């Protein structure tokens, strides 16, 4: 297993085809997999204008507001109507659903997790205090606010906006905030449970 480090400030931004925003990919697995071939993918998106969200058949999604006024997400059939306006509150939904996105103010920035249904499922938690992140074969940690000390195979410190990810683990961590009002998002990927036959 190898630990990969990243800083969100240095991630390259790719414009959306519809011109409504940009995406900065943090990591995807397998490495180099395209949008149709990943098992999991984590990214940060900036939404600049209202418009449709792309549908991803067979993909489960978790989205979380990082900053900005947020958005309202609506499906055409009315099954989803959600105000994504509270920072650091993960919202899970099916990527099969085509959603319309309405800005609640100016641009907003969101944290996105995608998993291929039937292969993996994602657990997304936001930590504010001393916490254990249980072992997982793959995962990602990102300091949202404040500095964090992580103890796993070794000890490391994450500055705000910095993080790490791993695959082909397992790895587990003890996360300790070093600043007041610190927040860290912890993503764990686990194999999807298959129904018994």
PDB file of C-alpha atoms in Angstrom:
ATOM      1  CA  UNK A   1       0.000   0.000   0.000  1.00  0.00           C
ATOM      2  CA  UNK A   2       1.201   3.499  -0.854  1.00  0.00           C
ATOM      3  CA  UNK A   3       0.001   6.763   0.703  1.00  0.00           C
ATOM      4  CA  UNK A   4      -0.636   9.539  -1.824  1.00  0.00           C
ATOM      5  CA  UNK A   5      -0.578  13.139  -0.592  1.00  0.00           C
ATOM      6  CA  UNK A   6      -2.320  16.090  -2.207  1.00  0.00           C
ATOM      7  CA  UNK A   7      -3.070  19.777  -1.719  1.00  0.00           C
ATOM      8  CA  UNK A   8      -6.382  21.020  -3.082  1.00  0.00           C
ATOM      9  CA  UNK A   9      -4.786  24.364  -4.057  1.00  0.00           C
ATOM     10  CA  UNK A  10      -2.574  22.612  -6.623  1.00  0.00           C
ATOM     11  CA  UNK A  11      -5.250  20.458  -8.304  1.00  0.00           C
ATOM     12  CA  UNK A  12      -5.896  21.243 -11.973  1.00  0.00           C
ATOM     13  CA  UNK A  13      -9.418  22.448 -12.817  1.00  0.00           C
ATOM     14  CA  UNK A  14     -11.232  20.963 -15.837  1.00  0.00           C
ATOM     15  CA  UNK A  15     -14.203  22.933 -17.238  1.00  0.00           C
ATOM     16  CA  UNK A  16     -17.584  21.228 -17.561  1.00  0.00           C
ATOM     17  CA  UNK A  17     -18.847  20.606 -21.093  1.00  0.00           C
ATOM     18  CA  UNK A  18     -21.932  22.762 -20.408  1.00  0.00           C
ATOM     19  CA  UNK A  19     -19.811  25.638 -19.077  1.00  0.00           C
ATOM     20  CA  UNK A  20     -21.583  25.626 -15.713  1.00  0.00           C
ATOM     21  CA  UNK A  21     -18.525  24.983 -13.576  1.00  0.00           C
ATOM     22  CA  UNK A  22     -15.213  23.200 -13.113  1.00  0.00           C
ATOM     23  CA  UNK A  23     -14.039  19.975 -11.487  1.00  0.00           C
ATOM     24  CA  UNK A  24     -10.742  19.275  -9.737  1.00  0.00           C
ATOM     25  CA  UNK A  25     -10.187  15.537  -9.468  1.00  0.00           C
ATOM     26  CA  UNK A  26      -8.411  14.471  -6.285  1.00  0.00           C
ATOM     27  CA  UNK A  27      -8.172  10.753  -7.005  1.00  0.00           C
ATOM     28  CA  UNK A  28      -9.848   7.899  -8.857  1.00  0.00           C
ATOM     29  CA  UNK A  29      -9.330   4.144  -8.787  1.00  0.00           C
ATOM     30  CA  UNK A  30      -8.067   2.357 -10.764  1.00  0.00           C
ATOM     31  CA  UNK A  31      -5.566   5.129 -11.449  1.00  0.00           C
ATOM     32  CA  UNK A  32      -6.007   6.577 -14.912  1.00  0.00           C
ATOM     33  CA  UNK A  33      -9.576   5.269 -15.193  1.00  0.00           C
ATOM     34  CA  UNK A  34     -11.878   7.459 -17.252  1.00  0.00           C
ATOM     35  CA  UNK A  35     -15.295   8.645 -16.193  1.00  0.00           C
ATOM     36  CA  UNK A  36     -16.846   5.321 -17.287  1.00  0.00           C
ATOM     37  CA  UNK A  37     -14.198   3.047 -15.780  1.00  0.00           C
ATOM     38  CA  UNK A  38     -13.609   4.070 -12.156  1.00  0.00           C
ATOM     39  CA  UNK A  39     -14.530   2.006  -9.091  1.00  0.00           C
ATOM     40  CA  UNK A  40     -14.377   5.165  -6.972  1.00  0.00           C
ATOM     41  CA  UNK A  41     -13.683   8.828  -7.604  1.00  0.00           C
ATOM     42  CA  UNK A  42     -13.295  11.868  -5.346  1.00  0.00           C
ATOM     43  CA  UNK A  43     -13.320  15.430  -6.637  1.00  0.00           C
ATOM     44  CA  UNK A  44     -14.058  19.054  -5.811  1.00  0.00           C
ATOM     45  CA  UNK A  45     -16.444  20.965  -8.085  1.00  0.00           C
ATOM     46  CA  UNK A  46     -17.135  24.678  -8.356  1.00  0.00           C
ATOM     47  CA  UNK A  47     -20.652  25.426  -9.600  1.00  0.00           C
ATOM     48  CA  UNK A  48     -20.814  28.808 -11.348  1.00  0.00           C
ATOM     49  CA  UNK A  49     -24.307  28.759 -12.816  1.00  0.00           C
ATOM     50  CA  UNK A  50     -27.611  26.896 -12.712  1.00  0.00           C
ATOM     51  CA  UNK A  51     -28.055  23.913 -14.994  1.00  0.00           C
ATOM     52  CA  UNK A  52     -28.349  20.133 -15.162  1.00  0.00           C
ATOM     53  CA  UNK A  53     -26.173  17.703 -13.225  1.00  0.00           C
ATOM     54  CA  UNK A  54     -24.828  14.893 -15.386  1.00  0.00           C
ATOM     55  CA  UNK A  55     -26.377  11.487 -14.689  1.00  0.00           C
ATOM     56  CA  UNK A  56     -24.003   8.578 -13.962  1.00  0.00           C
ATOM     57  CA  UNK A  57     -25.733   5.232 -14.495  1.00  0.00           C
ATOM     58  CA  UNK A  58     -24.797   2.596 -11.917  1.00  0.00           C
ATOM     59  CA  UNK A  59     -23.010   5.087  -9.656  1.00  0.00           C
ATOM     60  CA  UNK A  60     -23.839   6.129  -6.094  1.00  0.00           C
ATOM     61  CA  UNK A  61     -22.918   9.683  -5.109  1.00  0.00           C
ATOM     62  CA  UNK A  62     -22.270  11.717  -1.972  1.00  0.00           C
ATOM     63  CA  UNK A  63     -22.029  15.507  -2.263  1.00  0.00           C
ATOM     64  CA  UNK A  64     -21.132  18.019   0.444  1.00  0.00           C
ATOM     65  CA  UNK A  65     -20.996  21.815   0.423  1.00  0.00           C
ATOM     66  CA  UNK A  66     -17.549  23.235   1.172  1.00  0.00           C
ATOM     67  CA  UNK A  67     -18.180  26.951   0.702  1.00  0.00           C
ATOM     68  CA  UNK A  68     -20.564  29.399  -0.937  1.00  0.00           C
ATOM     69  CA  UNK A  69     -24.320  29.826  -0.614  1.00  0.00           C
ATOM     70  CA  UNK A  70     -25.071  26.333  -1.891  1.00  0.00           C
ATOM     71  CA  UNK A  71     -27.515  24.902  -4.407  1.00  0.00           C
ATOM     72  CA  UNK A  72     -30.951  23.359  -4.641  1.00  0.00           C
ATOM     73  CA  UNK A  73     -31.018  19.918  -6.301  1.00  0.00           C
ATOM     74  CA  UNK A  74     -34.225  18.679  -7.930  1.00  0.00           C
ATOM     75  CA  UNK A  75     -35.105  15.580  -9.943  1.00  0.00           C
ATOM     76  CA  UNK A  76     -37.704  15.804 -12.694  1.00  0.00           C
ATOM     77  CA  UNK A  77     -39.893  13.176 -11.026  1.00  0.00           C
ATOM     78  CA  UNK A  78     -39.892  15.020  -7.685  1.00  0.00           C
ATOM     79  CA  UNK A  79     -38.208  12.189  -5.768  1.00  0.00           C
ATOM     80  CA  UNK A  80     -35.263  14.420  -4.894  1.00  0.00           C
ATOM     81  CA  UNK A  81     -35.550  18.006  -3.716  1.00  0.00           C
ATOM     82  CA  UNK A  82     -32.641  18.987  -1.485  1.00  0.00           C
ATOM     83  CA  UNK A  83     -31.107  22.276  -0.374  1.00  0.00           C
ATOM     84  CA  UNK A  84     -27.353  21.757  -0.181  1.00  0.00           C
ATOM     85  CA  UNK A  85     -26.790  24.888   1.897  1.00  0.00           C
ATOM     86  CA  UNK A  86     -25.179  23.648   5.119  1.00  0.00           C
ATOM     87  CA  UNK A  87     -21.381  23.221   4.928  1.00  0.00           C
ATOM     88  CA  UNK A  88     -19.873  19.838   5.747  1.00  0.00           C
ATOM     89  CA  UNK A  89     -23.199  17.934   5.693  1.00  0.00           C
ATOM     90  CA  UNK A  90     -22.902  14.938   3.303  1.00  0.00           C
ATOM     91  CA  UNK A  91     -25.925  14.162   1.089  1.00  0.00           C
ATOM     92  CA  UNK A  92     -26.153  10.754  -0.621  1.00  0.00           C
ATOM     93  CA  UNK A  93     -28.159  10.085  -3.787  1.00  0.00           C
ATOM     94  CA  UNK A  94     -28.253   7.846  -6.848  1.00  0.00           C
ATOM     95  CA  UNK A  95     -26.166   9.014  -9.771  1.00  0.00           C
ATOM     96  CA  UNK A  96     -28.771   7.504 -12.093  1.00  0.00           C
ATOM     97  CA  UNK A  97     -31.018  10.484 -11.351  1.00  0.00           C
ATOM     98  CA  UNK A  98     -30.794  13.459 -13.709  1.00  0.00           C
ATOM     99  CA  UNK A  99     -30.894  16.515 -11.432  1.00  0.00           C
ATOM    100  CA  UNK A 100     -31.400  20.209 -12.047  1.00  0.00           C
ATOM    101  CA  UNK A 101     -29.162  22.485  -9.999  1.00  0.00           C
ATOM    102  CA  UNK A 102     -30.243  25.985  -8.917  1.00  0.00           C
ATOM    103  CA  UNK A 103     -27.803  28.368  -7.247  1.00  0.00           C
ATOM    104  CA  UNK A 104     -28.977  29.752  -3.910  1.00  0.00           C
ATOM    105  CA  UNK A 105     -26.604  32.718  -4.238  1.00  0.00           C
ATOM    106  CA  UNK A 106     -23.240  33.028  -5.982  1.00  0.00           C
ATOM    107  CA  UNK A 107     -20.921  30.179  -6.979  1.00  0.00           C
ATOM    108  CA  UNK A 108     -20.445  27.307  -4.549  1.00  0.00           C
ATOM    109  CA  UNK A 109     -17.770  24.662  -4.091  1.00  0.00           C
ATOM    110  CA  UNK A 110     -18.657  21.045  -3.317  1.00  0.00           C
ATOM    111  CA  UNK A 111     -16.870  17.840  -2.311  1.00  0.00           C
ATOM    112  CA  UNK A 112     -17.975  14.832  -4.380  1.00  0.00           C
ATOM    113  CA  UNK A 113     -17.597  11.077  -3.866  1.00  0.00           C
ATOM    114  CA  UNK A 114     -18.685   8.515  -6.474  1.00  0.00           C
ATOM    115  CA  UNK A 115     -18.686   4.719  -6.209  1.00  0.00           C
ATOM    116  CA  UNK A 116     -19.584   2.066  -8.756  1.00  0.00           C
ATOM    117  CA  UNK A 117     -22.742   0.392  -7.417  1.00  0.00           C
ATOM    118  CA  UNK A 118     -22.375  -3.321  -6.737  1.00  0.00           C
ATOM    119  CA  UNK A 119     -18.596  -3.048  -6.335  1.00  0.00           C
ATOM    120  CA  UNK A 120     -18.038  -0.536  -3.534  1.00  0.00           C
ATOM    121  CA  UNK A 121     -19.870   1.658  -1.085  1.00  0.00           C
ATOM    122  CA  UNK A 122     -18.578   4.844   0.513  1.00  0.00           C
ATOM    123  CA  UNK A 123     -18.766   6.012   4.112  1.00  0.00           C
ATOM    124  CA  UNK A 124     -18.315   9.794   4.344  1.00  0.00           C
ATOM    125  CA  UNK A 125     -17.965  11.412   7.778  1.00  0.00           C
ATOM    126  CA  UNK A 126     -16.905  14.871   8.914  1.00  0.00           C
ATOM    127  CA  UNK A 127     -14.825  14.755  12.111  1.00  0.00           C
ATOM    128  CA  UNK A 128     -14.519  17.604  14.599  1.00  0.00           C
ATOM    129  CA  UNK A 129     -12.739  15.933  17.516  1.00  0.00           C
ATOM    130  CA  UNK A 130     -10.339  13.145  18.389  1.00  0.00           C
ATOM    131  CA  UNK A 131     -11.529  10.205  16.247  1.00  0.00           C
ATOM    132  CA  UNK A 132     -10.732   6.740  14.982  1.00  0.00           C
ATOM    133  CA  UNK A 133     -10.994   6.061  11.250  1.00  0.00           C
ATOM    134  CA  UNK A 134     -11.461   2.323  10.987  1.00  0.00           C
ATOM    135  CA  UNK A 135      -9.329   0.251   8.597  1.00  0.00           C
ATOM    136  CA  UNK A 136     -10.441   0.249   4.966  1.00  0.00           C
ATOM    137  CA  UNK A 137      -8.890  -1.093   1.766  1.00  0.00           C
ATOM    138  CA  UNK A 138      -9.124   2.396   0.249  1.00  0.00           C
ATOM    139  CA  UNK A 139      -9.965   5.841   1.524  1.00  0.00           C
ATOM    140  CA  UNK A 140      -9.210   9.529   1.692  1.00  0.00           C
ATOM    141  CA  UNK A 141      -8.701  12.141   4.425  1.00  0.00           C
ATOM    142  CA  UNK A 142      -8.884  15.905   3.810  1.00  0.00           C
ATOM    143  CA  UNK A 143      -8.386  18.691   6.358  1.00  0.00           C
ATOM    144  CA  UNK A 144     -11.287  21.084   5.781  1.00  0.00           C
ATOM    145  CA  UNK A 145     -10.428  23.499   8.606  1.00  0.00           C
ATOM    146  CA  UNK A 146      -7.488  23.654  10.972  1.00  0.00           C
ATOM    147  CA  UNK A 147      -4.511  21.312  11.265  1.00  0.00           C
ATOM    148  CA  UNK A 148      -4.827  17.590  11.996  1.00  0.00           C
ATOM    149  CA  UNK A 149      -2.387  14.989  13.266  1.00  0.00           C
ATOM    150  CA  UNK A 150      -2.845  11.515  11.792  1.00  0.00           C
ATOM    151  CA  UNK A 151      -1.385   8.371  13.319  1.00  0.00           C
ATOM    152  CA  UNK A 152      -1.385   5.203  11.225  1.00  0.00           C
ATOM    153  CA  UNK A 153       1.706   3.439   9.931  1.00  0.00           C
ATOM    154  CA  UNK A 154       3.489   6.684  10.746  1.00  0.00           C
ATOM    155  CA  UNK A 155       2.543  10.116  12.102  1.00  0.00           C
ATOM    156  CA  UNK A 156       1.788  13.009   9.788  1.00  0.00           C
ATOM    157  CA  UNK A 157       0.233  16.460  10.012  1.00  0.00           C
ATOM    158  CA  UNK A 158      -2.284  17.846   7.539  1.00  0.00           C
ATOM    159  CA  UNK A 159      -2.570  21.589   6.993  1.00  0.00           C
ATOM    160  CA  UNK A 160      -5.953  23.029   5.906  1.00  0.00           C
ATOM    161  CA  UNK A 161      -6.661  22.017   2.309  1.00  0.00           C
ATOM    162  CA  UNK A 162      -4.176  19.136   2.415  1.00  0.00           C
ATOM    163  CA  UNK A 163      -4.995  15.458   2.450  1.00  0.00           C
ATOM    164  CA  UNK A 164      -3.983  11.927   1.625  1.00  0.00           C
ATOM    165  CA  UNK A 165      -5.523   8.887  -0.008  1.00  0.00           C
ATOM    166  CA  UNK A 166      -4.690   5.220  -0.284  1.00  0.00           C
ATOM    167  CA  UNK A 167      -5.794   2.093  -2.139  1.00  0.00           C
ATOM    168  CA  UNK A 168      -4.989  -1.593  -1.874  1.00  0.00           C
ATOM    169  CA  UNK A 169      -4.779  -1.166   1.924  1.00  0.00           C
ATOM    170  CA  UNK A 170      -5.947  -1.755   4.540  1.00  0.00           C
ATOM    171  CA  UNK A 171      -5.163   1.396   6.494  1.00  0.00           C
ATOM    172  CA  UNK A 172      -6.703   2.902   9.619  1.00  0.00           C
ATOM    173  CA  UNK A 173      -5.995   6.193  11.354  1.00  0.00           C
ATOM    174  CA  UNK A 174      -6.251   8.013  14.643  1.00  0.00           C
ATOM    175  CA  UNK A 175      -7.125  11.649  13.845  1.00  0.00           C
ATOM    176  CA  UNK A 176      -6.439  14.428  16.361  1.00  0.00           C
ATOM    177  CA  UNK A 177      -7.344  18.095  15.760  1.00  0.00           C
ATOM    178  CA  UNK A 178      -4.529  20.532  16.534  1.00  0.00           C
ATOM    179  CA  UNK A 179      -6.626  23.713  16.249  1.00  0.00           C
ATOM    180  CA  UNK A 180      -9.962  24.908  17.609  1.00  0.00           C
ATOM    181  CA  UNK A 181     -12.958  24.368  15.290  1.00  0.00           C
ATOM    182  CA  UNK A 182     -10.946  22.004  13.080  1.00  0.00           C
ATOM    183  CA  UNK A 183     -12.850  19.765  10.648  1.00  0.00           C
ATOM    184  CA  UNK A 184     -11.678  16.774   8.617  1.00  0.00           C
ATOM    185  CA  UNK A 185     -13.583  14.680   6.077  1.00  0.00           C
ATOM    186  CA  UNK A 186     -12.909  10.947   6.219  1.00  0.00           C
ATOM    187  CA  UNK A 187     -13.931   8.725   3.303  1.00  0.00           C
ATOM    188  CA  UNK A 188     -13.752   4.934   3.586  1.00  0.00           C
ATOM    189  CA  UNK A 189     -14.435   2.617   0.652  1.00  0.00           C
ATOM    190  CA  UNK A 190     -15.669  -0.894   1.379  1.00  0.00           C
ATOM    191  CA  UNK A 191     -16.748  -3.761  -0.839  1.00  0.00           C
ATOM    192  CA  UNK A 192     -20.472  -3.698  -1.521  1.00  0.00           C
ATOM    193  CA  UNK A 193     -22.421  -6.394   0.257  1.00  0.00           C
ATOM    194  CA  UNK A 194     -23.830  -8.839  -2.273  1.00  0.00           C
ATOM    195  CA  UNK A 195     -27.233 -10.337  -1.519  1.00  0.00           C
ATOM    196  CA  UNK A 196     -27.223 -14.029  -0.662  1.00  0.00           C
ATOM    197  CA  UNK A 197     -28.656 -16.360  -3.286  1.00  0.00           C
TER     198      UNK A 197
END
